[in-house]
C-alpha positions in Angstrom: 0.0 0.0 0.0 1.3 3.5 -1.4 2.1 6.0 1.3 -0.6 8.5 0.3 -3.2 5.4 0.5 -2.2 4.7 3.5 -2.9 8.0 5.1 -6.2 8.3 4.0 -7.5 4.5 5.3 -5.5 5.9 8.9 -7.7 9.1 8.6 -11.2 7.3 7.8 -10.2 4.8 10.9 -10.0 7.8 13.3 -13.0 9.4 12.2 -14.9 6.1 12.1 -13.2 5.6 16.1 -14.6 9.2 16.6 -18.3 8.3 15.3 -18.3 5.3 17.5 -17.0 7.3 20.6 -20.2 9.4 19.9 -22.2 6.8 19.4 -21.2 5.0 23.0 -21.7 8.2 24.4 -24.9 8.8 23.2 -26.1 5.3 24.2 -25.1 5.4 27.4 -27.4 5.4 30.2 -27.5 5.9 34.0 -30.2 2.8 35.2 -32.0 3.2 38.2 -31.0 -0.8 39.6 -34.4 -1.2 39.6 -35.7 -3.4 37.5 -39.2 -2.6 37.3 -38.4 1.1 35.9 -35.1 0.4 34.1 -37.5 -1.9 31.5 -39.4 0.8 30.7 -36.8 3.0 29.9 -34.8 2.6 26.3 -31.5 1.6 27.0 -32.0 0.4 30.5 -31.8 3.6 32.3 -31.9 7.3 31.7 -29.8 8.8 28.5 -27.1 10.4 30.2 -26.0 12.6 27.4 -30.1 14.2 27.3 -32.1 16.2 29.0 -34.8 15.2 31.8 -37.5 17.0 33.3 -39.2 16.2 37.1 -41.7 18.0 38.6 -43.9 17.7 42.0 -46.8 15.4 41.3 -49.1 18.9 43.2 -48.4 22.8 44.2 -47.4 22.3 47.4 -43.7 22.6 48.9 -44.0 18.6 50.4 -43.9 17.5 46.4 -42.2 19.6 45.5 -39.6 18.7 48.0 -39.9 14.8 47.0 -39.0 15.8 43.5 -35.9 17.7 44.3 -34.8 15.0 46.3 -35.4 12.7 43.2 -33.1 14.5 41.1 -30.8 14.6 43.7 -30.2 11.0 44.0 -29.6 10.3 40.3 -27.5 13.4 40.1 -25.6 11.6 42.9 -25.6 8.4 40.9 -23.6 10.3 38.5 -19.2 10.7 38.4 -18.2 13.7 38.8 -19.1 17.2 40.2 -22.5 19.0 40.1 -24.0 22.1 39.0 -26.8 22.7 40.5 -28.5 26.7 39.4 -31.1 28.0 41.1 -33.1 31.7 42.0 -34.1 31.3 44.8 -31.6 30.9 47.9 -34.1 28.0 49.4 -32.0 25.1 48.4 -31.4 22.7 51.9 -28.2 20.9 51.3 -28.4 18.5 54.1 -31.7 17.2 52.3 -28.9 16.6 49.3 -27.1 14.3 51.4 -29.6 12.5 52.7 -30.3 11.8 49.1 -27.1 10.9 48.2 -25.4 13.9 47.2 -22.8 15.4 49.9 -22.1 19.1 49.8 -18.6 18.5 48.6 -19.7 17.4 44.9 -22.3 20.2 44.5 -21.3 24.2 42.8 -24.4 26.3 43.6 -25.1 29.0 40.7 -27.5 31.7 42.0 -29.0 33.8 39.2 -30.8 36.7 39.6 -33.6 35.6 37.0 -34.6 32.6 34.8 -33.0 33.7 31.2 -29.8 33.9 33.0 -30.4 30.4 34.9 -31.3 29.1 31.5 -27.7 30.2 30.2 -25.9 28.5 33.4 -27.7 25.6 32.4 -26.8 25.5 28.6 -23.5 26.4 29.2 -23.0 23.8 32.6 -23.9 21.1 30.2 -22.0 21.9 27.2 -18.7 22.2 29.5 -18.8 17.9 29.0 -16.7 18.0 32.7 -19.5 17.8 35.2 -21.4 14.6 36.4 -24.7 16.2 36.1 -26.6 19.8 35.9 -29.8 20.6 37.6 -31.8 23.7 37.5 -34.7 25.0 38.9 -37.2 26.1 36.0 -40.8 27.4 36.0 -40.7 28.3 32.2 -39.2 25.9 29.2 -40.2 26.6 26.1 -40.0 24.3 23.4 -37.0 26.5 21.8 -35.1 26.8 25.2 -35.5 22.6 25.9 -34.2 22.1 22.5 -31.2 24.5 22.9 -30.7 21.8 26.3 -31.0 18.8 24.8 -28.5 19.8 22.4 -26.0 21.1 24.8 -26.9 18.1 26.9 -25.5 16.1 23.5 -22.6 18.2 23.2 -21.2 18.0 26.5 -22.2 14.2 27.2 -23.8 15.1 30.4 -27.2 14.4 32.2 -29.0 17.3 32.6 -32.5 17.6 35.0 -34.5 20.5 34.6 -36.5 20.6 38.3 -39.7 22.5 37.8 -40.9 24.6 40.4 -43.8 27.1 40.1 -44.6 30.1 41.8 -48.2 30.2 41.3 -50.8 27.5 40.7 -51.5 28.4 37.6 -48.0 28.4 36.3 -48.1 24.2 36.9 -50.1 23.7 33.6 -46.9 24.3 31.4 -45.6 21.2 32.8 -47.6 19.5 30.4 -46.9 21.5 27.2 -44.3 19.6 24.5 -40.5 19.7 25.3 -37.7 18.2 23.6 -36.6 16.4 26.9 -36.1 12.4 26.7 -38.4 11.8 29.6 -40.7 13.6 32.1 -41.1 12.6 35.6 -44.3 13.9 38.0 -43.3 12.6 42.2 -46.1 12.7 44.8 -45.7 11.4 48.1 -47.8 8.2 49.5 -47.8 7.0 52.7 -44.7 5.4 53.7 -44.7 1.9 54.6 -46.1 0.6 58.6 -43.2 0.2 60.7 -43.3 -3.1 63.4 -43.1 -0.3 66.3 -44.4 3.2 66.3 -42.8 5.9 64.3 -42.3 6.8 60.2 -41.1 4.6 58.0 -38.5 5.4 55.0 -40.4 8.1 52.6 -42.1 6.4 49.5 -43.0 8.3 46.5 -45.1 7.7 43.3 -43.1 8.2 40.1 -45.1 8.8 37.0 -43.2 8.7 33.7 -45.4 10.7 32.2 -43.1 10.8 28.8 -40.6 8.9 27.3 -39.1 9.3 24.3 -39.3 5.8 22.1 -41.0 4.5 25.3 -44.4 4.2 27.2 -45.9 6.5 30.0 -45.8 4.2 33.4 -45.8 4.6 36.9 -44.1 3.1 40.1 -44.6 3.1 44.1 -40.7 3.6 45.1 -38.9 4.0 48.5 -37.4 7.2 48.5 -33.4 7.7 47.7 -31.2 6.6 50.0 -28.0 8.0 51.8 -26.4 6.2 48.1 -29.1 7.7 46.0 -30.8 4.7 45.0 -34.8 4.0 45.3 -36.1 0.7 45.9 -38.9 -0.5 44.2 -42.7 -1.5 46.0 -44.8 -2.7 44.2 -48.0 -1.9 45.4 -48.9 0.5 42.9 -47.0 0.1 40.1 -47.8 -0.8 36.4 -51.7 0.9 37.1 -53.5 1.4 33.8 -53.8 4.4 32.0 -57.8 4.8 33.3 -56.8 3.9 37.1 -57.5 6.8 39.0 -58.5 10.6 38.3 -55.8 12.2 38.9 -53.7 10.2 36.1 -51.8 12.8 34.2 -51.7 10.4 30.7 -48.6 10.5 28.0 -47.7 13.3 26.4 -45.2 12.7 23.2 
């Protein structure tokens, strides 16, 4: 083989090694060891290199605590440091640990409004050097989710957009179309009846309320653990679409 022929099959074997190192990247996932849910989700766990959105399952602050904690414990799952960007100065890091994730791991990004939180975000997961970014949202357009989701891509990192709303009538834009890979709602149940009195460990309901090249589904969990890990219970998981009022229902 002719020198010149030779250098251009060792360039198209570097760009085909490239490709693939994209391609691994963008198949890799973060599973939640529980079996139940990780079925459910393409891959076996959630797209690491992709954006995720969770949200309180109501409007008030005990939901929307559960669903912090949530993304806190697979943010801990993650390697690596954590960006976390918020407005509001209300963030309890203890809570964090609890959940798995201790103060040492997390960078906390004030902003003074939500188009500069927004930029944190993009530019936290485009940076490709962080385990995770979370940030607290009210608004996501369609445009702003998509600009994510592409930085999420860029940077190969998992990024959770944590709704929280400062009015009721701000939670309806939960529901309207994002370009996120999947969509969590957590409420709280009653936790599960201890042998002697007291409280039991915290359990939640999940609802995966979208999931890109999946189906909507839902799952009773024990909350996240000192390790960020939930446990699965199975006393009301896999409930049909029609069970229940309150069902929320697939969207995408």
């Amino acid at each position: 083989m002719s020198a010149p022929v030779h250098a251009v099959v060792a360039d198209l074997r570097d760009r085909i090694r490239q490709f693939d190192g994209c391609a691994s990247r963008a198949r890799a996932v973060l599973p939640f060891r529980v079996p139940e849910i990780d079925e459910r989700l393409p891959g076996g766990g959630l797209a690491l290199a992709s954006l995720h959105e969770v949200c309180g399952g109501g409007n008030d602050a005990v939901e929307g605590a559960a669903a912090m904690l949530f993304a806190a414990g697979i943010a801990a799952r993650t390697r690596g440091q954590v960006l976390w960007c918020l407005t509001r100065p209300d963030l309890f890091a203890p809570a964090l640990a609890q959940a798995g994730l201790a103060p040492g791991r997390v960078i906390y990004v004030e902003a003074d409004d939500e188009k500069s939180l927004l930029l944190c975000f993009e530019e936290g997961l485009r940076h490709g050097g962080l385990g995770a970014v979370v940030a607290e949202v009210a608004r996501l357009s369609m445009t702003a989710s998509r600009r994510l989701q592409l930085a999420a891509e860029a940077g190969g990192t998992l990024g959770i957009a944590l709704r929280r709303f400062r009015h009721r009538r701000e939670a309806g834009a939960f529901m309207l179309p994002s370009a996120a890979v999947t969509r969590w709602q957590v409420s709280v149940v009653p936790s599960a009846p201890l042998p002697v009195p007291g409280v039991g460990r915290a359990r939640w309901l999940l609802e995966l309320t979208r999931c890109r090249a999946g189906e909507a589904a839902e799952f009773e969990v024990e909350a996240s653990d000192v390790e960020g890990r939930i446990a699965f219970s199975p006393r009301l998981a896999d409930r049909s679409p029609e069970a229940g009022a309150w069902r929320r229902g697939a969207a995408g």
